[in-house]
XYZ file of C-alpha atoms in Angstrom:
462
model
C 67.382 -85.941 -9.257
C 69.937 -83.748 -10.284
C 73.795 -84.833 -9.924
C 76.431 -82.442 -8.893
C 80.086 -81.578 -9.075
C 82.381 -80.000 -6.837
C 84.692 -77.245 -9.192
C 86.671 -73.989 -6.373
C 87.442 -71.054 -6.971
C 89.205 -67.993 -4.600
C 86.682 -68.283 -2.193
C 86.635 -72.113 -1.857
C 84.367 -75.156 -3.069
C 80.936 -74.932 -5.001
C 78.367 -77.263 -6.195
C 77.613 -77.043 -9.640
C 75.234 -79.046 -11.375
C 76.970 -82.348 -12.928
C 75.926 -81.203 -16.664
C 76.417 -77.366 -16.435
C 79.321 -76.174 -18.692
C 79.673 -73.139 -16.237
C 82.277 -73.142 -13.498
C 82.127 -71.819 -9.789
C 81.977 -68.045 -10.147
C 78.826 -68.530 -12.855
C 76.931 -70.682 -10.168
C 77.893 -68.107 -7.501
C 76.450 -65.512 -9.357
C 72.924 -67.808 -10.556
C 72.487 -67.823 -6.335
C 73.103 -64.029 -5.655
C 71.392 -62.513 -8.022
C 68.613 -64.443 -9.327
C 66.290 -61.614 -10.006
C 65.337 -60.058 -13.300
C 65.399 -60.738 -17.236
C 68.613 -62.737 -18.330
C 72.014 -60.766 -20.124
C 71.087 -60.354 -23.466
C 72.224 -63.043 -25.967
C 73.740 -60.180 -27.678
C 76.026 -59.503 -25.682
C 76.684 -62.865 -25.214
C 77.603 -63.832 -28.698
C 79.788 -60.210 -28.573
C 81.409 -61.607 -25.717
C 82.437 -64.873 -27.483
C 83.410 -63.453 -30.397
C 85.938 -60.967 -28.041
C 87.586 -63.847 -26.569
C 88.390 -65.511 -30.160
C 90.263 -62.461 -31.146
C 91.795 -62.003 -28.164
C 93.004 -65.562 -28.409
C 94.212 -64.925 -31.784
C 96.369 -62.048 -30.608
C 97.655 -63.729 -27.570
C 98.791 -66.111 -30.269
C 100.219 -63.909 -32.196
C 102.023 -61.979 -29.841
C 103.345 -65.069 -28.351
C 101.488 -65.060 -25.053
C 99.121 -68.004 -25.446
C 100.598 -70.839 -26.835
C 99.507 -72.113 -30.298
C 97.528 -75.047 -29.170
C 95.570 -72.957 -26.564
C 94.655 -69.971 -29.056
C 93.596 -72.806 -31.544
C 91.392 -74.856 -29.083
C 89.873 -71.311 -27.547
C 88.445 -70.423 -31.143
C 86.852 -73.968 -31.809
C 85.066 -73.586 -28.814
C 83.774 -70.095 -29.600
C 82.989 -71.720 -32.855
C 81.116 -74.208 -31.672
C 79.333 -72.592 -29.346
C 78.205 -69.664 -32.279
C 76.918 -72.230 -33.998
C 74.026 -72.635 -31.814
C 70.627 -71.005 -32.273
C 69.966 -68.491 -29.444
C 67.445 -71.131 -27.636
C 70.605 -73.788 -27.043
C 73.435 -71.254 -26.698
C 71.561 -69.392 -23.540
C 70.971 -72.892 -22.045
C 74.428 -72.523 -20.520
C 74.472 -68.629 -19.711
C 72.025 -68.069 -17.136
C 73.126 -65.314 -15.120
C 70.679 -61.911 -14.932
C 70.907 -58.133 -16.158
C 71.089 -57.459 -12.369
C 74.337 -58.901 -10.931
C 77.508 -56.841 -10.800
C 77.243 -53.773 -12.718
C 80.511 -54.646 -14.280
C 79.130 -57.160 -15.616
C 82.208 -59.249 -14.071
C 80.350 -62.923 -13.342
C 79.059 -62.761 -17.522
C 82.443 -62.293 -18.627
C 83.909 -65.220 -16.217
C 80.394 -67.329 -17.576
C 81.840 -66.803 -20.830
C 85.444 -67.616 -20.061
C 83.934 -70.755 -17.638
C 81.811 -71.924 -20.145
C 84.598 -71.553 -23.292
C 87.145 -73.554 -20.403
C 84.729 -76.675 -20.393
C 83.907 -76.749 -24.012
C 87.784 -76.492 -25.168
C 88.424 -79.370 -22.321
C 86.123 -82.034 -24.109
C 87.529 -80.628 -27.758
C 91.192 -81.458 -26.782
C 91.128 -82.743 -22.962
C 94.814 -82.905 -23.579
C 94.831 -78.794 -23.702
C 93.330 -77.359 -20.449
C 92.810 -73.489 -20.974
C 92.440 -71.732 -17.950
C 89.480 -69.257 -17.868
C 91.290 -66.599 -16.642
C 94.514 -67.098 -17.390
C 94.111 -68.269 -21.178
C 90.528 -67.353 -22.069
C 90.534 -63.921 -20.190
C 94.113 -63.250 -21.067
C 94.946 -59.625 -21.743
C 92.128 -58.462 -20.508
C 89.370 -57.393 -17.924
C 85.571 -57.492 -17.520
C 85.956 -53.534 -17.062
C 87.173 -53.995 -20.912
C 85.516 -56.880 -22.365
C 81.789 -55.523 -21.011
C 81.810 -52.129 -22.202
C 83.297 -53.705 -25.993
C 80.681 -56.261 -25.651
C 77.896 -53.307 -25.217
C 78.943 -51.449 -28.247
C 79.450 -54.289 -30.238
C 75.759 -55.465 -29.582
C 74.271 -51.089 -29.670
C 75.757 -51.447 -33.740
C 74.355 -54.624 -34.788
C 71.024 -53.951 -33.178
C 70.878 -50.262 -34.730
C 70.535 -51.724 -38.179
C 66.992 -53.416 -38.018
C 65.622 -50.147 -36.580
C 66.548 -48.010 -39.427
C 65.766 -50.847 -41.839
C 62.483 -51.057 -40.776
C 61.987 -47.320 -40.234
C 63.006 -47.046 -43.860
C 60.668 -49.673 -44.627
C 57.976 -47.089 -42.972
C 58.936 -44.749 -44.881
C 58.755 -46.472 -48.119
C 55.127 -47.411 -47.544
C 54.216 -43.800 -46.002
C 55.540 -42.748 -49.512
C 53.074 -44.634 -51.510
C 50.366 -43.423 -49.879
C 51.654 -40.024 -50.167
C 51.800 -40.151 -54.164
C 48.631 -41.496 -54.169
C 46.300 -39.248 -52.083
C 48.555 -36.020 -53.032
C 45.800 -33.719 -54.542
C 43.089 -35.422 -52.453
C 42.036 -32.111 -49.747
C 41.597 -32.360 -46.536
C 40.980 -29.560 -43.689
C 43.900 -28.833 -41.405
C 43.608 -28.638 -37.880
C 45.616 -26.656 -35.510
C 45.496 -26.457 -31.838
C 42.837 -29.758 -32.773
C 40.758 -26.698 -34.114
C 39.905 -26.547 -37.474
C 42.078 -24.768 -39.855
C 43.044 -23.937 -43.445
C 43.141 -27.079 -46.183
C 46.219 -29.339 -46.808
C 46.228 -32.422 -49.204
C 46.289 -36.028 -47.223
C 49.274 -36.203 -49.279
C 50.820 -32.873 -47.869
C 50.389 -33.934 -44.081
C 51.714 -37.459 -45.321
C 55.148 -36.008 -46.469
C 55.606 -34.675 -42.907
C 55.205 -37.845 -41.438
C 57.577 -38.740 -43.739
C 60.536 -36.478 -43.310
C 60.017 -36.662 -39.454
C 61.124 -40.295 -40.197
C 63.608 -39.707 -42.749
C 65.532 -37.364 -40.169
C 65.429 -39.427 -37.345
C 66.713 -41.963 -39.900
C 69.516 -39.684 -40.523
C 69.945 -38.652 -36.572
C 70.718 -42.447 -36.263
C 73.413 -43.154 -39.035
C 75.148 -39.587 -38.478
C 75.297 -40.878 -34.461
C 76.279 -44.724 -34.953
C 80.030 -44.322 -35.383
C 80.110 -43.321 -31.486
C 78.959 -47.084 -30.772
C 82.499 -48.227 -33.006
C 85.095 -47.132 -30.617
C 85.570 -50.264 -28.202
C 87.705 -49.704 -25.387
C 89.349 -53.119 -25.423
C 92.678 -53.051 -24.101
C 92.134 -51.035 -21.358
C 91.858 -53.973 -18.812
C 90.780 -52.950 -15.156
C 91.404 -49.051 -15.010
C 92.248 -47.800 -18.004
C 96.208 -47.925 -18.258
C 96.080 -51.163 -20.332
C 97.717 -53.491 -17.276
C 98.812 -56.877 -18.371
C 98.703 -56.458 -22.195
C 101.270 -56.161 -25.078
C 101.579 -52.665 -26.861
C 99.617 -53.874 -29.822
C 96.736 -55.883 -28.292
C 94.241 -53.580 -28.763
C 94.697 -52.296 -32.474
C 94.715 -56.017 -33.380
C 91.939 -57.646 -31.646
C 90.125 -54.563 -32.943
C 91.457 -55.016 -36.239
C 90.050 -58.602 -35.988
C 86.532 -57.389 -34.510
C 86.137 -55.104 -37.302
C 86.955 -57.848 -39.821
C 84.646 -60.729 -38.225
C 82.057 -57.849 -38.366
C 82.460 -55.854 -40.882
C 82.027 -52.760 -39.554
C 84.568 -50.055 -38.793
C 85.719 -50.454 -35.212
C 88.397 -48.566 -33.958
C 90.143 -48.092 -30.106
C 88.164 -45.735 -28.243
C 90.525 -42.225 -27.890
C 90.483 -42.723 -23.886
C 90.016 -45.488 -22.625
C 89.408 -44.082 -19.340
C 86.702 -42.459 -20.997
C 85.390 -45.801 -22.465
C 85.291 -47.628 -19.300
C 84.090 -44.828 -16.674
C 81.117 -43.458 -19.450
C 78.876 -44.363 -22.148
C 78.343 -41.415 -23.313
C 77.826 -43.150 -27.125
C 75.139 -45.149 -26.034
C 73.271 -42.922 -24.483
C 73.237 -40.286 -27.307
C 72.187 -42.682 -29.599
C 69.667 -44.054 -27.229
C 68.399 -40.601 -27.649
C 68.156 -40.601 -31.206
C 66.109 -44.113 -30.652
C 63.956 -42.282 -27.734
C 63.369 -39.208 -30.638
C 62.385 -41.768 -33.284
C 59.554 -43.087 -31.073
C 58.418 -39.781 -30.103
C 57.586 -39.065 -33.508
C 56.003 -42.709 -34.395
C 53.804 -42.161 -31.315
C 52.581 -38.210 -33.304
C 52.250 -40.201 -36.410
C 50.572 -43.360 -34.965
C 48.408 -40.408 -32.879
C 47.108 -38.655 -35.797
C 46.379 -42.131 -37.833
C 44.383 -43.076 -35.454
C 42.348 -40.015 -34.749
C 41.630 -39.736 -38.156
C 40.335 -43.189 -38.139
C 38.495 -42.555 -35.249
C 34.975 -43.799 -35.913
C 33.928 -44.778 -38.324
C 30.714 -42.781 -37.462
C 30.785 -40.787 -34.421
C 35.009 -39.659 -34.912
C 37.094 -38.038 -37.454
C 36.184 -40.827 -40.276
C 38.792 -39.610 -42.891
C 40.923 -42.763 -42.953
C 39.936 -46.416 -42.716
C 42.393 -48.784 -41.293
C 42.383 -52.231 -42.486
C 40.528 -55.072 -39.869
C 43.151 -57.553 -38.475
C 41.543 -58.827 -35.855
C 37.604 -58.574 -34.374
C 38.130 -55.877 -31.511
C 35.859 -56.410 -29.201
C 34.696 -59.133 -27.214
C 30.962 -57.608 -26.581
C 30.774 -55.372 -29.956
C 30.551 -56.793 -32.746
C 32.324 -55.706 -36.326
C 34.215 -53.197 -33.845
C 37.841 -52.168 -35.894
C 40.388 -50.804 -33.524
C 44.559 -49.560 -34.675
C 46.113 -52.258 -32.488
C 48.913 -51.735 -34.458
C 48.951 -48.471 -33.071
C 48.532 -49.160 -29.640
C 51.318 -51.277 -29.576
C 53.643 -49.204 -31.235
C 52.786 -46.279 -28.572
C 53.170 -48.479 -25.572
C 56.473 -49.743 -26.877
C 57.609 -46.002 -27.385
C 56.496 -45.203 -24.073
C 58.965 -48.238 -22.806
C 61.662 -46.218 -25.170
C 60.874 -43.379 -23.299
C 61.482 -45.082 -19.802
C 64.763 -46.819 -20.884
C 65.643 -43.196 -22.057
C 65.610 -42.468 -18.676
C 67.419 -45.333 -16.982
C 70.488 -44.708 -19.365
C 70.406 -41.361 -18.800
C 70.963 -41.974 -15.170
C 72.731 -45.060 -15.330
C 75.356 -43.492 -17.419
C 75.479 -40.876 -15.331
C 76.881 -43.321 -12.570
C 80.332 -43.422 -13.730
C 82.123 -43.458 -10.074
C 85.914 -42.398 -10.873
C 87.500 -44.950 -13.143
C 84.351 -47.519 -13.789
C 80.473 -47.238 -14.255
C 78.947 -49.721 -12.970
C 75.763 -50.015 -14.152
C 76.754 -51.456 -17.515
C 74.363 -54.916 -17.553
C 71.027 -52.984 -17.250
C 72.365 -50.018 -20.022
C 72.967 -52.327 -22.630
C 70.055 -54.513 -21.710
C 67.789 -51.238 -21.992
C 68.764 -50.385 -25.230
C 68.756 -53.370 -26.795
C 64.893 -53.769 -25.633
C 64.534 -50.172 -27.060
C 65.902 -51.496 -30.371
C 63.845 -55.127 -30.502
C 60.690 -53.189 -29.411
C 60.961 -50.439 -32.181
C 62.093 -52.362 -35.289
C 59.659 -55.106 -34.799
C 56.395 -52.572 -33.769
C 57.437 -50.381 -36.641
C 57.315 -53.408 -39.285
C 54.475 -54.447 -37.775
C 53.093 -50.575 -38.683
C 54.172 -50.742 -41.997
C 52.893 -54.192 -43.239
C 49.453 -54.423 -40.953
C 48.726 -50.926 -40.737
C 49.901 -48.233 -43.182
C 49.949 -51.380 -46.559
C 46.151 -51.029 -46.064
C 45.521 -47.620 -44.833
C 42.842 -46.321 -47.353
C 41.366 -42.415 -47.189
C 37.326 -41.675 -47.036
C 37.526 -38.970 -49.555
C 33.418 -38.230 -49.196
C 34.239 -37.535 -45.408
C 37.260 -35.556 -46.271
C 35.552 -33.596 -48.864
C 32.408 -32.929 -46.253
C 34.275 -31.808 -43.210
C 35.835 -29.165 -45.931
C 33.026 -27.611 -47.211
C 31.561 -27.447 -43.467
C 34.770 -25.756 -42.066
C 34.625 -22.210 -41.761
C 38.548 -21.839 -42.061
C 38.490 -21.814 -45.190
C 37.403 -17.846 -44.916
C 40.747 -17.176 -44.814
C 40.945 -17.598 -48.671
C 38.775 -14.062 -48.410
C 41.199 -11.865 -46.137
C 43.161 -10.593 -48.911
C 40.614 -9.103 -50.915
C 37.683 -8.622 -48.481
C 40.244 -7.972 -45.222
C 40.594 -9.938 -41.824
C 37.480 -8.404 -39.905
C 35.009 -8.836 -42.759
C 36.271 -12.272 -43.606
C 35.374 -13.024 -39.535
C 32.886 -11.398 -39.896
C 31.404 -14.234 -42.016
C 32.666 -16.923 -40.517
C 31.144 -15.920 -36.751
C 27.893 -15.456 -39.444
C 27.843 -19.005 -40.562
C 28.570 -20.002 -37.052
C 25.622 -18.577 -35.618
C 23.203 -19.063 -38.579
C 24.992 -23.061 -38.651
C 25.072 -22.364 -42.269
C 27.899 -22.525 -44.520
C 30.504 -20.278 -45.448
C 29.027 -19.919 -49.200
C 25.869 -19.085 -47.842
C 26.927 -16.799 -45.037
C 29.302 -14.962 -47.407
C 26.617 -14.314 -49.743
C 24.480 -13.249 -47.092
C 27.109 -10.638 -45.748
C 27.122 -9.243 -48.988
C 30.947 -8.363 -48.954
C 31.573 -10.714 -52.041
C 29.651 -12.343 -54.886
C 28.776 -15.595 -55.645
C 31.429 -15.971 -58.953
C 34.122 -14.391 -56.564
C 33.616 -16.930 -53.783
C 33.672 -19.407 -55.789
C 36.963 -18.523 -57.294
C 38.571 -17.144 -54.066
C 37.887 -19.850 -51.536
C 38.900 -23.025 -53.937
C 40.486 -25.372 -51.635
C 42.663 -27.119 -53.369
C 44.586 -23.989 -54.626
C 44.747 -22.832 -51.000
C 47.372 -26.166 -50.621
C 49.841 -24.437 -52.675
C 49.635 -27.643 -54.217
C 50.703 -26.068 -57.317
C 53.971 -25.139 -55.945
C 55.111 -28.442 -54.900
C 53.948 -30.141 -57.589
């Protein structure tokens, strides 16, 4: 049976279970809103490591007494030292509480309060006069948010230049190997596998790009704003320190957002580089599209790649082959793609000096970020590592197409060259044949016009 204890707050007495490092306001919040996925530990180690530096500062700038700063950061210590399973055990609050996200930052201060009581019982911190000193949830979120939006950019472009890296392989190899084009998903002059590869490739490489060019937005934290803005309740030089300190502790260039009434009201940064992230899947889904098309098969489709066999996939067909990988990648874009939308809006919500949707922003993008670095390594390594190309198939569905008339236009001109090719449609012969037949060209000049793998340009790029 589970013991309580009796902790108040402004509004009077709560129960809280007798083991629960939380306080009132946390146990408040676990009965109000006890609906939806839990904050992000993210944002929860962010938070943490916000309320060291701030204690730091407070120090520094003689507001917090030495003892207090000191037993603040042991507890945020301690409590960082935990794998991600123990730490959430005491921060259970939900993405969908207070869009300030208010009732995480007091968990955090609650929880930090208890843990620096049985460190030095003889030093009570207060968790909102000590822990939360010099600053607001309306701060303290929003820094929280972009702290978490950096770190969790990094994995994605990692593992999208991981992509890349194997894409490229596969490009070198198969780079004189001809395929036909398609346009329109008609058929249409030849390209090399290797060719149509290097697209997929610099699609990647730029959204790579979009990313890093747009990730300095995420480093301006608007710490030291406090509840509006105006910076209420804080020393002159709280916030370039305890940014200074951030930046340190995470080696990455933060800096104090230009406005902070900007940084509290908006999130503009995190929803243009949300975009980038929503772009980025959009093209994995047309590169994950064509792979598998071409795949299709291996008999009755396309049949010009073969994708390596993870797992059986059917349950009533057996030796069936089907790009999971693939599918999973495309429904996790298509999650991008609806998270794209509830930023959008969300941060669109900015009611005079606070938006107040921050919890379920910050959760959306971070799912954005999990979903795409781990679906695109899972691409690279059990996917794309063992993508192989059917060069007989290839090499067929080339000499069958009748696009490759166009090799003809400049010496026999556009309406004989169609001429030909609604021939070898009607006769269901091939080109050679019905271009022979037409008698417009010879045999030794059809042969040396209509060479596929000189109508790749290959030589140019080579």
């Amino acid at each position: 049976m589970t013991t309580f204890r009796e902790e108040t707050d402004t509004l009077g007495a709560v129960q809280i279970p007798a083991t629960a490092l939380w306080g009132a306001q946390t146990e408040r919040s676990r009965h109000n809103f006890p609906n939806g996925p839990l904050m992000p530990v993210a944002v929860i180690r962010a938070l943490l490591q916000i309320k060291q530096a701030a204690a730091e500062v407070n120090q520094e700038l003689e507001t917090l007494s030495p003892a207090k700063s000191i037993v603040i950061s042991q507890a945020v210590r301690q409590l960082l030292a935990l794998d991600d399973e123990h730490l959430m055990a005491d921060f259970p609050l939900h993405v969908y509480q207070t869009g300030s996200g208010t009732q995480t930052n007091m968990n955090v201060n609650e929880v930090l309060a208890h843990v620096a009581a049985k460190i030095s019982p003889e030093t009570p911190v207060l968790p909102n006069d000590d822990i939360n000193q010099s600053q607001s949830s309306n701060d303290t979120f929003p820094t929280a948010m972009a702290i978490a939006a950096s770190l969790a950019l990094k994995p994605v472009i990692t593992e999208t230049q991981a992509l890349i890296a194997a894409l490229t392989v596969k490009e070198k190899k198969y780079w004189r190997t001809v395929k036909i084009g398609r346009t329109h998903l008609q058929d249409a002059t030849p390209l090399t596998f290797g060719q149509e590869v290097s697209g997929w490739i610099s699609m990647l490489q730029h959204d790579c790009d979009y990313l890093m060019q747009l990730a300095p937005t995420l480093l301006e934290l608007p710490l030291g704003g406090t509840a509006v803005g105006t910076g209420l309740n804080t020393q002159p030089d709280f916030a370039n320190k305890a940014i200074a300190l951030l930046a340190g502790t995470y080696q990455l260039d933060f800096v104090p957002t230009p406005n902070n009434f900007a940084g509290l009201a908006a999130h503009s940064g995190l929803t243009v580089v949300h975009g980038a992230l929503k772009t980025l899947a959009m093209d994995l889904v047309k590169i994950g599209n064509d792979i598998r098309f071409l795949a299709s098969g291996p008999r009755a489709g396309y049949g010009e790649l073969t994708i390596p066999a993870n797992e059986p996939g059917s349950s009533i067909m057996p030796g069936k082959v089907n790009p999971t990988q693939i599918e999973a990648l495309t429904m996790a874009a298509a999650r991008v793609l609806g998270n794209d939308t509830t930023i959008g809006f969300a941060a669109s919500q900015g009611n005079f000096e606070m938006n107040v949707y921050k919890p379920v922003i910050i959760d959306a993008f971070l799912e954005s970020t999990t979903l795409l670095s781990g679906t695109v390594a899972g691409l690279s390594t059990k996917l794309v590592a063992g993508l192989t190309v059917n060069k007989t198939r290839m090499r067929e569905l080339v000499d069958q197409s009748l696009m490759t008339v166009t090799a003809l236009s400049p010496h026999i001109g556009y309406h004989h060259a169609a001429e030909i090719a609604q021939l070898a449609e009607k006769d269901e012969s091939t080109l050679r044949v019905a271009a022979l037949k037409s008698g417009y060209v010879t045999a030794t000049d059809f042969d040396h016009w209509v060479d596929p793998l000189k109508m790749t340009n290959i030589e140019r790029q080579d």
